[in-house]
Short mmCIF file of C-alpha atoms in Angstrom, two decimals:
data_model
loop_
_atom_site.label_atom_id
_atom_site.label_comp_id
_atom_site.label_asym_id
_atom_site.label_seq_id
_atom_site.Cartn_x
_atom_site.Cartn_y
_atom_site.Cartn_z
CA MET J 1 32.80 66.30 59.31
CA ILE J 2 31.06 68.50 56.64
CA GLU J 3 33.13 69.71 53.84
CA SER J 4 31.91 72.53 51.68
CA PHE J 5 32.99 74.41 48.55
CA THR J 6 31.76 77.50 46.76
CA LEU J 7 30.97 77.97 43.05
CA GLN J 8 29.86 80.85 41.01
CA SER J 9 26.95 80.14 38.50
CA LEU J 10 26.79 81.92 35.09
CA GLY J 11 23.58 83.30 33.63
CA LYS J 12 20.08 82.88 34.69
CA GLU J 13 20.55 79.14 34.76
CA ASP J 14 23.42 77.00 35.01
CA LEU J 15 24.54 73.31 35.41
CA ILE J 16 28.08 73.00 36.77
CA ASP J 17 29.71 69.58 36.90
CA ILE J 18 31.22 69.21 40.32
CA THR J 19 32.24 65.47 40.08
CA ASP J 20 35.97 66.11 40.28
CA THR J 21 35.60 68.35 43.30
CA VAL J 22 33.37 65.91 45.13
CA ASN J 23 35.88 62.99 44.16
CA THR J 24 38.79 65.14 45.62
CA ILE J 25 36.79 65.40 49.08
CA VAL J 26 36.24 61.57 48.91
CA THR J 27 39.87 60.92 48.49
CA ARG J 28 40.88 63.20 51.36
CA SER J 29 38.43 61.58 53.78
CA GLN J 30 40.35 58.28 53.28
CA VAL J 31 36.93 56.51 53.41
CA THR J 32 37.25 53.34 51.09
CA ASP J 33 33.59 51.94 51.52
CA GLY J 34 30.73 54.35 52.38
CA ILE J 35 28.24 56.62 51.18
CA CYS J 36 28.85 60.32 49.97
CA CYS J 37 25.98 62.68 50.34
CA ILE J 38 25.94 66.05 48.45
CA TYR J 39 23.63 68.84 49.48
CA THR J 40 23.07 72.41 48.44
CA PRO J 41 21.56 74.94 51.09
CA HIS J 42 19.86 77.06 48.51
CA THR J 43 16.23 77.33 47.40
CA THR J 44 16.63 78.05 43.71
CA ALA J 45 19.38 75.46 43.38
CA ALA J 46 19.54 71.55 43.05
CA ILE J 47 21.88 68.81 42.60
CA THR J 48 21.34 66.07 39.96
CA ILE J 49 23.34 63.14 38.58
CA ASN J 50 23.07 62.84 34.74
CA GLU J 51 25.35 62.22 31.58
CA ASN J 52 28.61 63.94 31.51
CA ALA J 53 30.03 62.60 28.35
CA ASP J 54 28.31 64.89 25.84
CA PRO J 55 28.13 68.52 27.47
CA SER J 56 24.95 69.20 25.39
CA VAL J 57 23.01 67.02 27.93
CA ARG J 58 23.50 69.75 30.42
CA ARG J 59 21.80 72.31 28.29
CA ASP J 60 19.25 69.76 27.26
CA ILE J 61 18.08 69.27 30.92
CA LEU J 62 17.66 73.03 31.48
CA LYS J 63 15.89 73.22 28.07
CA GLY J 64 13.64 70.32 29.23
CA LEU J 65 12.82 72.09 32.53
CA SER J 66 12.13 75.45 30.60
CA HIS J 67 9.67 73.47 28.29
CA LEU J 68 7.47 73.05 31.53
CA LYS J 69 6.83 76.80 31.10
CA PHE J 70 6.54 77.71 34.93
CA GLU J 71 6.97 81.29 33.56
CA GLN J 72 3.35 81.14 32.45
CA VAL J 73 2.03 80.53 35.96
CA SER J 74 0.60 83.68 37.98
CA PHE J 75 2.71 83.05 41.09
CA SER J 76 2.23 84.80 44.36
CA HIS J 77 5.64 85.11 45.66
CA ALA J 78 6.99 88.69 45.22
CA GLU J 79 10.57 87.96 44.25
CA GLY J 80 9.51 86.72 40.87
CA ASN J 81 11.75 83.53 41.05
CA SER J 82 8.98 80.91 41.73
CA PRO J 83 9.71 78.98 38.67
CA ALA J 84 13.32 78.53 40.01
CA HIS J 85 11.80 77.30 43.29
CA CYS J 86 9.58 74.82 41.42
CA LYS J 87 12.55 73.40 39.46
CA SER J 88 14.49 73.08 42.76
CA SER J 89 11.83 70.89 44.34
CA LEU J 90 11.41 68.83 41.24
CA ILE J 91 15.18 68.06 40.89
CA GLY J 92 15.92 68.15 44.74
CA CYS J 93 18.57 69.66 46.77
CA SER J 94 20.60 66.50 47.37
CA GLU J 95 22.10 63.37 46.06
CA MET J 96 24.03 60.32 47.24
CA VAL J 97 26.61 58.21 45.68
CA PHE J 98 28.18 54.95 46.94
CA ILE J 99 32.00 55.01 47.68
CA ASP J 100 33.77 51.84 46.54
CA GLY J 101 37.57 51.46 46.70
CA GLY J 102 37.90 55.00 47.81
CA ARG J 103 36.18 56.40 44.75
CA LEU J 104 32.77 57.57 43.79
CA ASN J 105 30.90 54.54 42.31
CA LEU J 106 29.49 56.48 39.53
CA GLY J 107 28.10 54.76 36.37
CA THR J 108 30.32 55.22 33.23
CA TRP J 109 28.44 58.08 31.83
CA GLN J 110 27.18 59.73 35.16
CA GLY J 111 28.58 63.03 36.59
CA ILE J 112 27.27 64.94 39.64
CA TYR J 113 25.81 68.41 38.68
CA PHE J 114 25.09 71.64 40.78
CA CYS J 115 22.12 73.31 39.19
CA GLU J 116 21.15 77.05 39.69
CA PHE J 117 17.91 78.26 38.37
CA ASP J 118 18.06 81.85 39.48
CA GLY J 119 21.39 83.08 38.93
CA PRO J 120 24.00 84.41 38.43
CA ARG J 121 24.89 83.52 42.09
CA THR J 122 27.74 82.58 44.33
CA ARG J 123 26.59 79.33 45.92
CA LYS J 124 27.66 76.64 48.36
CA VAL J 125 27.82 72.94 48.17
CA LEU J 126 28.09 70.64 51.30
CA VAL J 127 29.45 67.08 51.20
CA LYS J 128 29.29 64.58 54.07
CA ILE J 129 30.81 61.15 53.99
CA ILE J 130 29.34 58.14 55.93
CA GLY J 131 32.21 55.64 56.59
CA MET Y 1 29.58 45.98 50.97
CA ILE Y 2 27.59 47.02 47.62
CA GLU Y 3 25.23 44.14 46.34
CA SER Y 4 23.86 44.69 42.77
CA PHE Y 5 21.58 42.81 40.42
CA THR Y 6 20.68 43.13 36.64
CA LEU Y 7 17.37 43.46 35.09
CA GLN Y 8 16.11 43.68 31.46
CA SER Y 9 13.71 46.44 30.72
CA LEU Y 10 10.97 45.91 27.94
CA GLY Y 11 9.71 48.56 25.30
CA LYS Y 12 10.93 52.00 25.17
CA GLU Y 13 9.85 53.02 28.75
CA ASP Y 14 9.33 50.36 31.54
CA LEU Y 15 8.83 50.49 35.31
CA ILE Y 16 9.83 47.31 37.06
CA ASP Y 17 9.00 46.41 40.71
CA ILE Y 18 12.20 45.49 42.43
CA THR Y 19 10.77 45.50 46.11
CA ASP Y 20 11.27 41.74 46.45
CA THR Y 21 14.77 41.62 45.25
CA VAL Y 22 15.68 44.70 47.51
CA ASN Y 23 14.09 42.89 50.63
CA THR Y 24 15.99 39.72 49.87
CA ILE Y 25 19.09 41.70 49.97
CA VAL Y 26 18.09 43.42 53.22
CA THR Y 27 17.29 39.82 54.77
CA ARG Y 28 20.73 38.50 53.64
CA SER Y 29 22.45 41.51 55.21
CA GLN Y 30 21.02 40.56 58.68
CA VAL Y 31 20.80 44.26 59.42
CA THR Y 32 17.78 44.68 61.69
CA ASP Y 33 17.87 48.47 61.90
CA GLY Y 34 19.33 50.70 59.44
CA ILE Y 35 18.78 52.42 56.08
CA CYS Y 36 18.69 50.82 52.61
CA CYS Y 37 20.00 52.78 49.83
CA ILE Y 38 19.01 51.92 46.19
CA TYR Y 39 20.81 53.33 43.23
CA THR Y 40 21.01 53.05 39.53
CA PRO Y 41 24.31 54.05 37.63
CA HIS Y 42 22.39 54.93 34.33
CA THR Y 43 21.50 58.18 32.84
CA THR Y 44 18.13 57.43 31.35
CA ALA Y 45 16.91 55.33 34.28
CA ALA Y 46 15.75 56.01 37.68
CA ILE Y 47 14.40 54.80 40.97
CA THR Y 48 11.06 55.79 42.59
CA ILE Y 49 8.80 54.55 45.07
CA ASN Y 50 5.14 54.63 44.48
CA GLU Y 51 1.92 52.39 44.73
CA ASN Y 52 2.26 48.80 44.13
CA ALA Y 53 -1.26 47.54 44.76
CA ASP Y 54 -2.75 48.49 41.33
CA PRO Y 55 -0.37 47.66 38.46
CA SER Y 56 -2.09 50.51 36.36
CA VAL Y 57 -0.35 53.10 38.56
CA ARG Y 58 3.03 52.15 36.97
CA ARG Y 59 1.70 52.89 33.57
CA ASP Y 60 0.04 56.01 34.86
CA ILE Y 61 3.43 57.34 35.96
CA LEU Y 62 4.98 56.79 32.72
CA LYS Y 63 1.82 58.46 31.06
CA GLY Y 64 2.19 61.29 33.36
CA LEU Y 65 5.75 61.80 32.39
CA SER Y 66 5.09 61.52 28.64
CA HIS Y 67 2.38 64.21 29.07
CA LEU Y 68 5.21 66.69 29.65
CA LYS Y 69 6.04 66.26 26.06
CA PHE Y 70 9.78 66.49 26.25
CA GLU Y 71 9.72 65.07 22.71
CA GLN Y 72 8.62 68.53 21.40
CA VAL Y 73 11.85 70.14 22.74
CA SER Y 74 14.51 70.77 19.95
CA PHE Y 75 17.32 69.31 22.10
CA SER Y 76 21.02 69.40 21.08
CA HIS Y 77 22.21 65.94 22.16
CA ALA Y 78 22.83 63.92 19.13
CA GLU Y 79 21.67 60.49 20.62
CA GLY Y 80 18.14 61.67 20.74
CA ASN Y 81 17.41 60.43 24.14
CA SER Y 82 17.22 63.82 25.83
CA PRO Y 83 13.62 63.36 27.02
CA ALA Y 84 14.82 60.27 28.77
CA HIS Y 85 17.72 62.15 30.49
CA CYS Y 86 15.19 64.81 31.65
CA LYS Y 87 13.01 62.16 33.12
CA SER Y 88 15.89 60.56 34.96
CA SER Y 89 16.88 63.92 36.53
CA LEU Y 90 13.18 64.62 37.50
CA ILE Y 91 12.55 61.34 39.14
CA GLY Y 92 16.42 60.91 40.46
CA CYS Y 93 18.63 57.90 40.37
CA SER Y 94 18.29 56.75 44.02
CA GLU Y 95 15.93 56.28 46.82
CA MET Y 96 16.24 55.28 50.47
CA VAL Y 97 14.07 53.33 52.82
CA PHE Y 98 14.48 52.52 56.47
CA ILE Y 99 15.01 49.16 57.68
CA ASP Y 100 13.00 48.08 60.87
CA GLY Y 101 13.00 44.60 62.27
CA GLY Y 102 15.18 43.19 59.33
CA ARG Y 103 12.60 44.43 56.76
CA LEU Y 104 12.10 47.46 54.37
CA ASN Y 105 9.93 49.82 56.28
CA LEU Y 106 7.75 50.57 53.33
CA GLY Y 107 4.18 52.10 53.56
CA THR Y 108 1.44 49.46 53.01
CA TRP Y 109 0.82 50.64 49.33
CA GLN Y 110 4.56 51.41 48.53
CA GLY Y 111 6.76 49.47 46.29
CA ILE Y 112 10.30 50.35 44.86
CA TYR Y 113 10.59 50.71 41.02
CA PHE Y 114 13.38 50.79 38.65
CA CYS Y 115 12.49 53.12 35.73
CA GLU Y 116 14.01 53.05 32.20
CA PHE Y 117 13.05 55.83 29.76
CA ASP Y 118 15.19 54.78 26.82
CA GLY Y 119 14.93 51.04 26.57
CA PRO Y 120 15.04 48.16 26.00
CA ARG Y 121 18.12 47.83 27.99
CA THR Y 122 20.05 45.63 30.40
CA ARG Y 123 20.51 47.60 33.54
CA LYS Y 124 21.91 47.45 36.87
CA VAL Y 125 20.83 48.38 40.45
CA LEU Y 126 23.05 48.77 43.36
CA VAL Y 127 22.03 48.57 46.85
CA LYS Y 128 23.96 49.56 49.96
CA ILE Y 129 22.88 48.93 53.58
CA ILE Y 130 23.74 51.19 56.36
CA GLY Y 131 23.60 49.09 59.67
CA MET P 1 15.39 54.08 66.14
CA ILE P 2 12.89 55.39 63.92
CA GLU P 3 10.83 58.31 65.21
CA SER P 4 7.40 59.19 63.54
CA PHE P 5 4.69 61.78 63.90
CA THR P 6 1.37 62.29 62.28
CA LEU P 7 -0.27 65.30 60.55
CA GLN P 8 -3.45 66.35 59.22
CA SER P 9 -3.36 67.74 55.58
CA LEU P 10 -6.09 70.36 54.61
CA GLY P 11 -7.96 70.59 51.26
CA LYS P 12 -6.96 68.55 48.21
CA GLU P 13 -3.26 69.62 48.34
CA ASP P 14 -1.21 70.97 50.91
CA LEU P 15 2.37 71.75 52.01
CA ILE P 16 3.07 71.71 55.71
CA ASP P 17 6.37 73.04 57.30
CA ILE P 18 7.61 70.21 59.52
CA THR P 19 11.12 71.95 60.22
CA ASP P 20 10.42 72.53 63.90
CA THR P 21 9.09 68.94 64.48
CA VAL P 22 12.10 67.46 62.80
CA ASN P 23 14.53 69.74 64.76
CA THR P 24 12.85 68.64 67.86
CA ILE P 25 13.67 65.21 67.06
CA VAL P 26 17.29 65.86 66.24
CA THR P 27 17.46 67.65 69.57
CA ARG P 28 16.00 64.69 71.44
CA SER P 29 18.57 62.24 69.68
CA GLN P 30 21.44 64.08 71.21
CA VAL P 31 23.41 63.51 68.03
CA THR P 32 25.62 66.24 67.22
CA ASP P 33 26.97 65.28 63.85
CA GLY P 34 25.16 62.92 61.38
CA ILE P 35 22.47 62.82 58.88
CA CYS P 36 18.66 63.15 59.32
CA CYS P 37 16.62 61.42 57.02
CA ILE P 38 12.90 62.25 56.62
CA TYR P 39 10.46 59.80 54.90
CA THR P 40 6.75 59.62 54.17
CA PRO P 41 5.29 56.17 53.59
CA HIS P 42 2.50 57.40 51.51
CA THR P 43 2.11 57.21 47.65
CA THR P 44 0.24 60.50 47.15
CA ALA P 45 2.65 62.39 49.45
CA ALA P 46 6.12 63.72 49.30
CA ILE P 47 8.79 65.43 51.23
CA THR P 48 10.65 68.55 49.80
CA ILE P 49 12.97 71.28 51.04
CA ASN P 50 12.20 74.82 49.85
CA GLU P 51 11.99 78.35 50.97
CA ASN P 52 10.10 79.10 54.34
CA ALA P 53 10.52 82.94 54.61
CA ASP P 54 7.57 83.78 52.43
CA PRO P 55 4.72 81.39 52.87
CA SER P 56 3.54 82.05 49.33
CA VAL P 57 6.42 79.97 47.87
CA ARG P 58 4.33 76.93 49.41
CA ARG P 59 1.31 77.78 47.42
CA ASP P 60 3.59 78.49 44.37
CA ILE P 61 5.04 75.02 44.34
CA LEU P 62 1.57 73.58 44.27
CA LYS P 63 0.57 75.96 41.54
CA GLY P 64 3.63 75.04 39.72
CA LEU P 65 2.91 71.29 39.75
CA SER P 66 -0.83 71.93 38.87
CA HIS P 67 0.45 73.81 35.84
CA LEU P 68 1.79 70.39 34.55
CA LYS P 69 -2.03 69.44 34.12
CA PHE P 70 -1.79 65.94 34.92
CA GLU P 71 -5.60 65.99 35.30
CA GLN P 72 -5.82 66.09 31.37
CA VAL P 73 -4.26 62.81 31.04
CA SER P 74 -6.53 59.86 30.71
CA PHE P 75 -5.03 57.67 33.30
CA SER P 76 -5.99 53.95 33.94
CA HIS P 77 -5.95 53.86 37.77
CA ALA P 78 -9.58 53.51 38.93
CA GLU P 79 -9.16 55.54 42.02
CA GLY P 80 -8.69 58.83 39.94
CA ASN P 81 -5.69 59.94 42.09
CA SER P 82 -3.08 59.36 39.44
CA PRO P 83 -1.97 63.12 39.13
CA ALA P 84 -1.21 62.66 42.80
CA HIS P 85 0.88 59.50 42.12
CA CYS P 86 2.83 61.37 39.44
CA LYS P 87 3.55 64.60 41.68
CA SER P 88 4.66 62.17 44.47
CA SER P 89 7.14 60.46 42.23
CA LEU P 90 8.36 63.92 40.83
CA ILE P 91 9.08 65.30 44.19
CA GLY P 92 10.10 62.04 46.13
CA CYS P 93 9.17 60.59 49.31
CA SER P 94 12.17 61.50 51.14
CA GLU P 95 14.96 64.00 51.93
CA MET P 96 18.11 64.17 53.99
CA VAL P 97 19.57 67.09 55.72
CA PHE P 98 23.00 67.07 57.59
CA ILE P 99 23.20 67.66 61.35
CA ASP P 100 25.90 69.96 62.60
CA GLY P 101 26.25 70.92 66.30
CA GLY P 102 23.04 68.99 67.18
CA ARG P 103 20.83 71.06 64.71
CA LEU P 104 19.63 70.53 61.06
CA ASN P 105 22.23 72.30 58.94
CA LEU P 106 19.66 73.94 56.66
CA GLY P 107 20.24 76.84 54.37
CA THR P 108 19.05 80.30 55.78
CA TRP P 109 15.83 80.25 53.71
CA GLN P 110 15.27 76.48 53.69
CA GLY P 111 12.40 74.53 55.54
CA ILE P 112 11.24 70.99 55.34
CA TYR P 113 7.86 70.45 53.73
CA PHE P 114 5.66 67.44 53.79
CA CYS P 115 3.49 67.49 50.68
CA GLU P 116 0.02 65.82 50.28
CA PHE P 117 -1.45 65.78 46.65
CA ASP P 118 -4.65 63.71 47.39
CA GLY P 119 -5.99 65.22 50.59
CA PRO P 120 -7.38 65.78 53.08
CA ARG P 121 -5.66 62.80 54.96
CA THR P 122 -4.13 61.89 58.12
CA ARG P 123 -0.60 60.95 57.35
CA LYS P 124 2.71 59.81 58.98
CA VAL P 125 6.17 61.05 58.56
CA LEU P 126 9.27 58.89 59.63
CA VAL P 127 12.56 60.43 60.84
CA LYS P 128 15.81 58.37 61.15
CA ILE P 129 19.05 59.82 62.39
CA ILE P 130 22.50 58.40 61.52
CA GLY P 131 24.98 59.35 64.15
#
């Protein structure tokens, strides 16, 4: 019922386009009308939907979040990755997309991204489809 | 299965109350218990739920986001609308509300808003109801 | 169909771990595979999923949001709690978690938190399970 896949993030922060992988899962499910839920079970990661036409938007979203300068805060958490936890809660660890005609009903310029804010890491994404 | 409607945002940034339109779709669906999912397929837009009693809260949310000063970041994306992409990912392009007794089960002060951060634009909102 | 519970937030801002309460609702539902949706009907509150191993992460998320300094903005809303409305929209008033084998399918370090940004308040959380 729950499908999952693994990915490897690069560098400290990474946005990885997972649209094709999620679409493959939707096709395999043979659900033509429904909702596709995408979830990541990690606390320094997130799922977001944004422009996939120009790859620079991906870097710009990370730049925008860095501009919030969470590194300047004197956090308590000993691991030192509280900026990543904050970004994870701001973006959120799940998204949903409608399924129409057996395909993700994304907008023309929309792609689905996995975000890692405390990498590099091997991470998991879970997908569940409601028929 | 997926209903949609179009709206016209005003100015560079706009929050538009779509609660009544979504409630009309819920009524038409004749679903009495379920979940209503609201989704916008645009990468400089978002959906949020917040106070609808005082119209100034709407302006305040835009003011709060502007306070993050994304315009100061030297972004790569040539279109120049990366601040809008960042705001879209922070707020998120979907929301869900429970349906109870054939109505949206919103809190007393809650309304559903469509947000545009790079307008004015003609935009679409999609609604799907799980019975 | 919709379950709900009440909680009391402490201080101006609070993050309360509601994972056990939500898991109890999941168990009671006897749904083994599905999706659990968690929603708060308040406009200065939010639901987020983040680390529950080290309790300091909870404080750090509030610290991170305070670092955005929404108190410096000259807001219009007369009640004076617009920073809380902004934080509510940034985090979002709902989350969803998959159910697998009758349990919330959270990551090893994930917990579900209710957030209040304008407390202390007596607040409600709604839970709906899709089987």
